[in-house]
Short mmCIF file of C-alpha atoms and ligand atoms in Angstrom, two decimals:
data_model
loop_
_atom_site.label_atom_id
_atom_site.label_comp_id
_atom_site.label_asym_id
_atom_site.label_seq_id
_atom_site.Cartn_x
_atom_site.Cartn_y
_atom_site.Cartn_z
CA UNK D 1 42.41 -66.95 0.13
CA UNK D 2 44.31 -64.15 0.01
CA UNK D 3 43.63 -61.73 -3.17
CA UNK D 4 46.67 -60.78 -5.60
CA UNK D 5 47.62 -57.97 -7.55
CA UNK D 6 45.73 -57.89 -10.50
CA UNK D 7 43.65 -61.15 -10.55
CA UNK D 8 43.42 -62.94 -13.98
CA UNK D 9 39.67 -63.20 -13.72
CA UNK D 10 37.73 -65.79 -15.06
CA UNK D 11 33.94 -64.11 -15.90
CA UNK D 12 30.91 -66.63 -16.44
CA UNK D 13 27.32 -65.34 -17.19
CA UNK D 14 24.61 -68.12 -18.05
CA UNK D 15 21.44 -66.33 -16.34
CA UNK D 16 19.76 -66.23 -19.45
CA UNK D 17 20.12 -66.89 -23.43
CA UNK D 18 23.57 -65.95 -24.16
CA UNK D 19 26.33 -68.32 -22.39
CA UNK D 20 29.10 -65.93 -22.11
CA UNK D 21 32.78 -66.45 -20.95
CA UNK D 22 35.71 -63.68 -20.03
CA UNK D 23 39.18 -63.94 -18.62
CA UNK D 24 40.11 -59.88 -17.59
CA UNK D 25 43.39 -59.03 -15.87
CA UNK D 26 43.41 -55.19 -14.54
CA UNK D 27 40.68 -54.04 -16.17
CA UNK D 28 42.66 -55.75 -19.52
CA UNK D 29 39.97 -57.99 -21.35
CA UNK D 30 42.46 -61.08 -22.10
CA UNK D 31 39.39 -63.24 -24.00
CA UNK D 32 35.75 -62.85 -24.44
CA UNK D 33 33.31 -65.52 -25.92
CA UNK D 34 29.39 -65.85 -26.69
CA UNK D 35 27.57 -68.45 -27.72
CA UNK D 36 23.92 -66.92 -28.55
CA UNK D 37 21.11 -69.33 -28.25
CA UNK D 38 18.76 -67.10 -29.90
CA UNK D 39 18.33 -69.53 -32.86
CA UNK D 40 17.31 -72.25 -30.68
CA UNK D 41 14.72 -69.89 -28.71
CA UNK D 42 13.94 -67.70 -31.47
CA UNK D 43 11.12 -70.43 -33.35
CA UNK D 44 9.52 -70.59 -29.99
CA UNK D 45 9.20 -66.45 -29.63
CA UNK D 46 11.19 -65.75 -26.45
CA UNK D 47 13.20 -67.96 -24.27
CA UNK D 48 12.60 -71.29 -23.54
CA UNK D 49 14.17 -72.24 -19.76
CA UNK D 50 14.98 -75.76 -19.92
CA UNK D 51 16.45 -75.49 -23.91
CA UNK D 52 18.67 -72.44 -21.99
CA UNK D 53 19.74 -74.40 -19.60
CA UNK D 54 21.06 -77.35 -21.18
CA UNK D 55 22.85 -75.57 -23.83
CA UNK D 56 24.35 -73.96 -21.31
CA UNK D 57 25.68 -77.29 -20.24
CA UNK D 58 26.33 -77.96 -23.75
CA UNK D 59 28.39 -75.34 -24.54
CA UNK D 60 29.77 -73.54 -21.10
CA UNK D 61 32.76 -76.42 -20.88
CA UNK D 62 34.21 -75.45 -24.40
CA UNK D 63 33.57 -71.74 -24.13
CA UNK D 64 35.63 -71.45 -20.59
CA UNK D 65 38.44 -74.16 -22.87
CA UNK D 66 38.53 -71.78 -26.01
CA UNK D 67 38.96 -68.01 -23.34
CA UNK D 68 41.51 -69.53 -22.12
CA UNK D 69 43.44 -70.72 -25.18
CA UNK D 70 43.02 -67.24 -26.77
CA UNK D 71 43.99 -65.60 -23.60
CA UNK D 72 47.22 -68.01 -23.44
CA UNK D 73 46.73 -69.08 -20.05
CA UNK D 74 45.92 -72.62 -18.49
CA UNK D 75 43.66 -73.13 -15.67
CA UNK D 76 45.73 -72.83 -12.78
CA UNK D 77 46.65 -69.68 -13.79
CA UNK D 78 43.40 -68.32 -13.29
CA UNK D 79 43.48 -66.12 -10.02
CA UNK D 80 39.93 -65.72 -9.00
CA UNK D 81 36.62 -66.48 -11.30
CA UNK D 82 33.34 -64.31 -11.34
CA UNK D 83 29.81 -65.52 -12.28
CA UNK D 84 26.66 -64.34 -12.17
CA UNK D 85 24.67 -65.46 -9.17
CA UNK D 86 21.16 -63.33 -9.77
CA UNK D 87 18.82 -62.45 -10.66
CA UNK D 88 17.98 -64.88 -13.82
CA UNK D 89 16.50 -68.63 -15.11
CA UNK D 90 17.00 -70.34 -11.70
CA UNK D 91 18.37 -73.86 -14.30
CA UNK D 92 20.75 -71.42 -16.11
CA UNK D 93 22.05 -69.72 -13.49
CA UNK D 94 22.57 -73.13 -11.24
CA UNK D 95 25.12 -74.10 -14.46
CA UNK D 96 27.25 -71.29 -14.27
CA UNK D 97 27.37 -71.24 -10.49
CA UNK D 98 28.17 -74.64 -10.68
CA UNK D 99 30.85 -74.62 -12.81
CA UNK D 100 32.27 -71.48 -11.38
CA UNK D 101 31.73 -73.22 -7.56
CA UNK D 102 34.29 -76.42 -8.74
CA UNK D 103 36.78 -74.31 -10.61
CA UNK D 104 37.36 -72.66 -7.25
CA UNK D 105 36.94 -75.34 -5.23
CA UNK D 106 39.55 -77.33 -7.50
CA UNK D 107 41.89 -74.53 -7.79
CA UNK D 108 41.91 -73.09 -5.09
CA UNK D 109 40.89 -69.91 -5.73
CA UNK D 110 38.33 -66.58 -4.79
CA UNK D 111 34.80 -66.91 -5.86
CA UNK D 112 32.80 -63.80 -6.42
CA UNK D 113 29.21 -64.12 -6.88
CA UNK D 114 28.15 -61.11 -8.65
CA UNK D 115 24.44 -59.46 -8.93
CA UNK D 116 23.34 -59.51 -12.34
CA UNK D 117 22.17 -56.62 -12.89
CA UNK D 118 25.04 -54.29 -10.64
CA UNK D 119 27.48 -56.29 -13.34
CA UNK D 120 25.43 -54.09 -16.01
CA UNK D 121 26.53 -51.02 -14.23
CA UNK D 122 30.10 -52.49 -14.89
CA UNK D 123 29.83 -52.67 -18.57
CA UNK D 124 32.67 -50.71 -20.17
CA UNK D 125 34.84 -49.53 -16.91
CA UNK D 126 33.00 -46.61 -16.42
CA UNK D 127 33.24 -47.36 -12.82
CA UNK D 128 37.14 -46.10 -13.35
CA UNK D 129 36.21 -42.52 -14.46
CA UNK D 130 32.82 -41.52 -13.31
CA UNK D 131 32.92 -40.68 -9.77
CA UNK D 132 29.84 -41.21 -7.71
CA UNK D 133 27.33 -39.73 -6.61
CA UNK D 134 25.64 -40.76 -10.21
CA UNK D 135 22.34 -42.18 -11.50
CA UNK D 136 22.49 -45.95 -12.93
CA UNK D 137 19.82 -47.01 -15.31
CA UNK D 138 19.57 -50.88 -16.06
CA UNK D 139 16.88 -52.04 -19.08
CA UNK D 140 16.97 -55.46 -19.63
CA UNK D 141 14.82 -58.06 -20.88
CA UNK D 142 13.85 -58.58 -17.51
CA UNK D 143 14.37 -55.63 -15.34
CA UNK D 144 13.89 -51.65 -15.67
CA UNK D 145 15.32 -49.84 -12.86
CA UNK D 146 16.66 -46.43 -11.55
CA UNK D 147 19.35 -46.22 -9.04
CA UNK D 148 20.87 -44.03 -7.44
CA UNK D 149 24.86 -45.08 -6.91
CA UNK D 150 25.96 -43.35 -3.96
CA UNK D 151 29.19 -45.35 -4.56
CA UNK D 152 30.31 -47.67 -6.42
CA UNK D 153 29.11 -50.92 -4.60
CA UNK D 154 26.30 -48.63 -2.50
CA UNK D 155 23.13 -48.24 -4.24
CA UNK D 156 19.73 -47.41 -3.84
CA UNK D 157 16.60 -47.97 -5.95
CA UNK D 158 14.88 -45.02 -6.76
CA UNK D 159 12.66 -46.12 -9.89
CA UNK D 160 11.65 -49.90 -10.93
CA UNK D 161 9.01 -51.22 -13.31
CA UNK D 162 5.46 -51.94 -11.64
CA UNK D 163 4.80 -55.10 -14.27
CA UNK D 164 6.68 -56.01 -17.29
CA UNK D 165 10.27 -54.41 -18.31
CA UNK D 166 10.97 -52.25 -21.24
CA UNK D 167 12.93 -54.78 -22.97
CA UNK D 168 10.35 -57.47 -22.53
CA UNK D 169 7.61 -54.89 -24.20
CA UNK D 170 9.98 -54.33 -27.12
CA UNK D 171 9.94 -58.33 -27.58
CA UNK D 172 6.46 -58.23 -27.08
CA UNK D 173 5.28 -55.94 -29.29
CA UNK D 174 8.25 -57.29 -32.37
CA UNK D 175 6.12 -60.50 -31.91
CA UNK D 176 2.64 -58.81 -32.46
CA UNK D 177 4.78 -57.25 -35.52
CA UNK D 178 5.48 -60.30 -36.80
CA UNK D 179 8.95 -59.98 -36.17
CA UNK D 180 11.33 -62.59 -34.50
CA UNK D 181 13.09 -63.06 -30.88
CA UNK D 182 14.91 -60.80 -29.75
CA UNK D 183 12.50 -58.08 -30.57
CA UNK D 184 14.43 -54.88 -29.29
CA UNK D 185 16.80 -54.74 -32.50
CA UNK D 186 14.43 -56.03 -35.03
CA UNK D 187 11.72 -52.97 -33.81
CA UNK D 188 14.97 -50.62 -34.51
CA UNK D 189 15.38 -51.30 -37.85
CA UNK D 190 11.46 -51.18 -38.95
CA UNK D 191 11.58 -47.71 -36.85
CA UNK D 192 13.77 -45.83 -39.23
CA UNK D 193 11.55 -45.89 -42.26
CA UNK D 194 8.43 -45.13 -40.05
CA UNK D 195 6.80 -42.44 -38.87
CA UNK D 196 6.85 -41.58 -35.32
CA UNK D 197 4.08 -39.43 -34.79
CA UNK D 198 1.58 -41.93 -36.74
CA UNK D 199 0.00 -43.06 -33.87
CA UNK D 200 0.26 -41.79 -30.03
CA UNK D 201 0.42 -44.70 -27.54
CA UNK D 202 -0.20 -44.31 -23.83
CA UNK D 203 2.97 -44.17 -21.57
CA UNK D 204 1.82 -44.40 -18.26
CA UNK D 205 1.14 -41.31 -15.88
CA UNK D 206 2.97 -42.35 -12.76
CA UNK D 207 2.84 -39.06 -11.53
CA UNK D 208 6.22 -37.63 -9.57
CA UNK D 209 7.23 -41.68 -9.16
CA UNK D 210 10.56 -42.70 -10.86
CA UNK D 211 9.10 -46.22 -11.59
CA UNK D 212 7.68 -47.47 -14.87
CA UNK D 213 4.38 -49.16 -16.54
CA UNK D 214 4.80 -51.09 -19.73
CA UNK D 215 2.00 -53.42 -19.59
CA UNK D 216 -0.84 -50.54 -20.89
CA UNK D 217 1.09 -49.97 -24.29
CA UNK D 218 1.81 -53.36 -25.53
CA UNK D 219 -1.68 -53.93 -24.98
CA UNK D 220 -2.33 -50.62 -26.42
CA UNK D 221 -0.31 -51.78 -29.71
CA UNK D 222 -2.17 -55.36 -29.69
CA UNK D 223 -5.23 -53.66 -29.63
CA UNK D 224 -4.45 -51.49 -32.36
CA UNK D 225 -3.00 -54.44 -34.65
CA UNK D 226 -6.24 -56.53 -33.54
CA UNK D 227 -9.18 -53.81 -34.23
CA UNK D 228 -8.07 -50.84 -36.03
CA UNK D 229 -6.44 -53.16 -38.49
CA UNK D 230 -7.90 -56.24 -38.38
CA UNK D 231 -4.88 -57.93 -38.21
CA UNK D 232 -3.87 -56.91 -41.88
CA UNK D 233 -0.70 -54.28 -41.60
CA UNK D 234 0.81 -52.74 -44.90
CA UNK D 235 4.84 -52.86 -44.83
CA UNK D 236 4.31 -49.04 -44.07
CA UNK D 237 1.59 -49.38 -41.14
CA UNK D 238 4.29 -52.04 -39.23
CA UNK D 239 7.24 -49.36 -39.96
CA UNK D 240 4.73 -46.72 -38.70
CA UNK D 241 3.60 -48.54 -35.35
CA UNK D 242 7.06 -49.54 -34.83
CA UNK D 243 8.64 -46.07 -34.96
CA UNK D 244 5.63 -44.78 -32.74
CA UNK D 245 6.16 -47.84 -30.33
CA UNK D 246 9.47 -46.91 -29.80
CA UNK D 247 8.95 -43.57 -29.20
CA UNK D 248 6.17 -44.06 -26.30
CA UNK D 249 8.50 -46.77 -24.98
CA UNK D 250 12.01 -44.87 -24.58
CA UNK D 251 10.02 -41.25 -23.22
CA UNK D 252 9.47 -42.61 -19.48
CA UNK D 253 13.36 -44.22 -19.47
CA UNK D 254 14.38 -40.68 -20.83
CA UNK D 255 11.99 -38.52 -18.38
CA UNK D 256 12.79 -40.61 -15.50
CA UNK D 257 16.67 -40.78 -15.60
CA UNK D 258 17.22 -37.30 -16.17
CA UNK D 259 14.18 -36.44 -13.32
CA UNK D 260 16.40 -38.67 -11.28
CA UNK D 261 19.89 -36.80 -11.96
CA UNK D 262 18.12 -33.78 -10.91
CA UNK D 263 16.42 -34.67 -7.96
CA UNK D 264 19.32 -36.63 -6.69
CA UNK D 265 22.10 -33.28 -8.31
CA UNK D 266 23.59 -35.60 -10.16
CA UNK D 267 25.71 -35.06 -13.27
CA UNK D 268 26.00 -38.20 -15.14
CA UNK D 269 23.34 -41.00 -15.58
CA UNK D 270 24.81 -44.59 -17.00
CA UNK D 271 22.58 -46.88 -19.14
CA UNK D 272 23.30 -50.41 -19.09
CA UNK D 273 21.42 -53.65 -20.03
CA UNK D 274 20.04 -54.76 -23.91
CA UNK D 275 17.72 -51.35 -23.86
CA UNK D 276 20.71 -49.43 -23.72
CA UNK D 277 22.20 -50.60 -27.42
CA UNK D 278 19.02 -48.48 -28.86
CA UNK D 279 20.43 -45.54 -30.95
CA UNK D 280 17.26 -43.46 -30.17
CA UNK D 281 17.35 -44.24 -26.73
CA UNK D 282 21.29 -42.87 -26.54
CA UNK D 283 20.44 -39.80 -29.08
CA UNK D 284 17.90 -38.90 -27.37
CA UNK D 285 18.68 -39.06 -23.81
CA UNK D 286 22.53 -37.37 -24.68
CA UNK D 287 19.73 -35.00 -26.61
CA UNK D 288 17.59 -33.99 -23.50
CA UNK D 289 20.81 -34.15 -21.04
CA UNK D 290 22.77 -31.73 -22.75
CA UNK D 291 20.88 -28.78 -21.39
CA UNK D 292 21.27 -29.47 -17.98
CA UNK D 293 24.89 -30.40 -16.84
CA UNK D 294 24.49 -33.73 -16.82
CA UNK D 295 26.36 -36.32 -19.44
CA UNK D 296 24.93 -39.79 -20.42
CA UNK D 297 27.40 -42.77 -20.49
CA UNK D 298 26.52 -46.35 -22.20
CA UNK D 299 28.53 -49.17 -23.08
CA UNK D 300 29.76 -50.40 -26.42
CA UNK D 301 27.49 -51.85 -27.87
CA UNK D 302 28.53 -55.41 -27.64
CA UNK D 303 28.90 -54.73 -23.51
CA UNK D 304 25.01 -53.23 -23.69
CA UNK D 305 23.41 -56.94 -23.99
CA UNK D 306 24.66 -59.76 -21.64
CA UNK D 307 28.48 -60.61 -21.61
CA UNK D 308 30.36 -62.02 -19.15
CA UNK D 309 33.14 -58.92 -19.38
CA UNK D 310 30.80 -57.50 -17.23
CA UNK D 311 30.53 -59.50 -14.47
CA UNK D 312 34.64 -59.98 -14.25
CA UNK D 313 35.14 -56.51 -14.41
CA UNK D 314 32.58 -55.79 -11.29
CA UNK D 315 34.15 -59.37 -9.60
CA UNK D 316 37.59 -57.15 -10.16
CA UNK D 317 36.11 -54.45 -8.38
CA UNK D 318 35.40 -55.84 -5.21
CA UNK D 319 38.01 -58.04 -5.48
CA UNK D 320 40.37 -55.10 -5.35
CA UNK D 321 38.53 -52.00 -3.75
CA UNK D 322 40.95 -51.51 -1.32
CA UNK D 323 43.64 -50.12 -3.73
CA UNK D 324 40.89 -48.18 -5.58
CA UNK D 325 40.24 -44.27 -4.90
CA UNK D 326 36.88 -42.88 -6.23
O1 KG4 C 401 20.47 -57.30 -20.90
P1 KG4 C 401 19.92 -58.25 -21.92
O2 KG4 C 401 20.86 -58.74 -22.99
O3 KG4 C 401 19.33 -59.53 -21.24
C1 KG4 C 401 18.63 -59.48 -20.04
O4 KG4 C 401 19.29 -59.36 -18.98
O5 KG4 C 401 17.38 -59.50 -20.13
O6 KG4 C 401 18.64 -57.53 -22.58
C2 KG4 C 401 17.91 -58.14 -23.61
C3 KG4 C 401 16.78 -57.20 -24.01
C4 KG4 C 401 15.78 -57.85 -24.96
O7 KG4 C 401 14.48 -57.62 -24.46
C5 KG4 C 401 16.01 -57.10 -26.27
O8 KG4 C 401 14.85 -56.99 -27.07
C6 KG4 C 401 16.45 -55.74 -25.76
O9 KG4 C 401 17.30 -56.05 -24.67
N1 KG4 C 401 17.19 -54.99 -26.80
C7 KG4 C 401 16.77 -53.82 -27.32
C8 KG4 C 401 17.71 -53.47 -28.32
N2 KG4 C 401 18.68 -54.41 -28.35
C9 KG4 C 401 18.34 -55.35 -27.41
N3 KG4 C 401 15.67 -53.08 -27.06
C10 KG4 C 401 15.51 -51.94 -27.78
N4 KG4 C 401 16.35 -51.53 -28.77
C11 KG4 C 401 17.46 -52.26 -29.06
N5 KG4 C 401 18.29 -51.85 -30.02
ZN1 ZN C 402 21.10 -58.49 -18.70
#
């Protein structure tokens, strides 16, 4: 199938809780649509696979229906469509392939099957205007990862997590709070009337390693809840613990980014994935960056968490490298 100028590309991410349609057309978002599912998941305290993956059969069909309507465009004038392939909930991710695997075969037209978590790189176009060599930093609910993008398309991973991933200790730790699914915001808010520098929790010592440990301070948190407390928190103890929570957590993804920029002489670092909406984790790492020559890029905030914008606009690259210049 030969490629055209400017594709209108039709975006699909299901590979977790949010079933997200996009139709993009040079760089041009043309429709976007969500359909969260964190009230369905959020009674149970994180996400449920099999609920995800039927509601993404519930409600994929309509969402793909409604983009296009808003964008003003019918299906066969779709040009390529982009979904996310991996990593993710094998059920959820086997709907969106699906659908995305008839619409081509039925039209006619170019598949891309895009890596979840190189679409999070994608978020915003920054792609267009930072020129590589560069440092990529994805935090998800799911992954925490350093690499090093040699191009766009060429990367290498310098840093990962060695258990669980920063996001999934934020929704950990909300829960020991007492606070809903997904924990990440909900931590944010208690954070600004707390204190910090309350209580100091262990961030791992991984020595000159780029990687990350996030196992030792949720339990570290737990512990405190459990036996310092006894399980009874003032309104001003949970603000406290969350502030100091979220402290411990965002030091290594500050240290370790900006250790990376250096030892790679690199001069801009890009944050993607649902870590990267925290305010304190973009003042702060703009904060410590601004000293040494390199700048700190994230999304919008909508593009931080999953969307399928994403994962058309990185379908768009490689769908069109060949008339890009980096
Ligand atoms: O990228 P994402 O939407 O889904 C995955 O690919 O996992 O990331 C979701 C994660 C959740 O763990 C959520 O708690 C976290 O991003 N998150 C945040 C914030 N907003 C979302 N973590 C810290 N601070 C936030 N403001
Ligand atoms: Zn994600």
């Amino acid at each position: 199938m030969a490629s055209k100028n400017n594709p209108k590309i039709l975006g699909i991410e299901t590979s977790c809780d949010e079933t997200a349609v996009s139709v993009i057309q040079a760089g041009r978002i043309l429709s976007e649509q969500v359909a969260s599912q964190i009230d369905i998941h959020k009674k149970f305290g994180g996400v449920v696979p099999e609920f995800a993956s039927r509601e993404h059969l519930k409600k994929l069909n309509l969402l793909i229906g409604s983009a296009l309507n808003e964008a003003g465009l019918e299906f066969t004038d779709l040009d390529a469509v982009a979904v996310t392939s991996n990593p993710g909930l094998e059920g959820s991710l086997l709907v969106g392939l699906t659908t995305a695997r008839t619409l081509s075969m039925l039209l006619n037209i170019d598949i891309v099957e895009v890596d979840h978590l190189e679409a999070h790189l994608f978020a915003s176009r920054f792609s267009e205007v930072l020129s590589p060599p560069g440092i990529g930093l994805v935090v998800s609910g799911g992954h925490t990862r350093i690499v090093y993008i040699k191009d766009w398309g060429n990367y290498k991973v310098i840093g990962r997590t060695r258990d669980d991933a920063a996001g999934e200790a934020f929704d950990k730790v909300a829960a020991i709070l007492g606070f809903g699914y997904p924990g990440g915001p909900q931590i944010e808010k208690a954070a600004l009337k707390g204190d910090p520098r309350r209580f100091k929790f262990p961030v791992s010592d991984l020595g000159d390693s780029l990687d990350f440990s996030y196992s030792g301070i949720k339990t570290a948190v737990l512990y405190k809840v459990r036996y310092d407390f006894n399980d009874k928190l003032s309104r001003q103890d949970v603000y406290d613990i969350a502030a100091s929570f979220q402290y411990a957590a965002l030091t290594p993804l500050v240290d370790n980014a900006v250790r990376a920029a250096l030892k790679y002489d690199t001069d801009w670092i890009f944050v993607g994935g649902g870590v990267s909406a925290s305010r304190s984790l973009r003042k702060r790492l703009k904060g410590k960056t601004a000293g040494d020559g390199v700048r700190a890029f994230f999304p919008d905030k909508e593009h931080s968490t999953d969307n399928a914008t994403m994962v058309a606009v990185c379908a768009e690259f490689y769908l069109t490298r060949n008339k890009k210049v980096y």
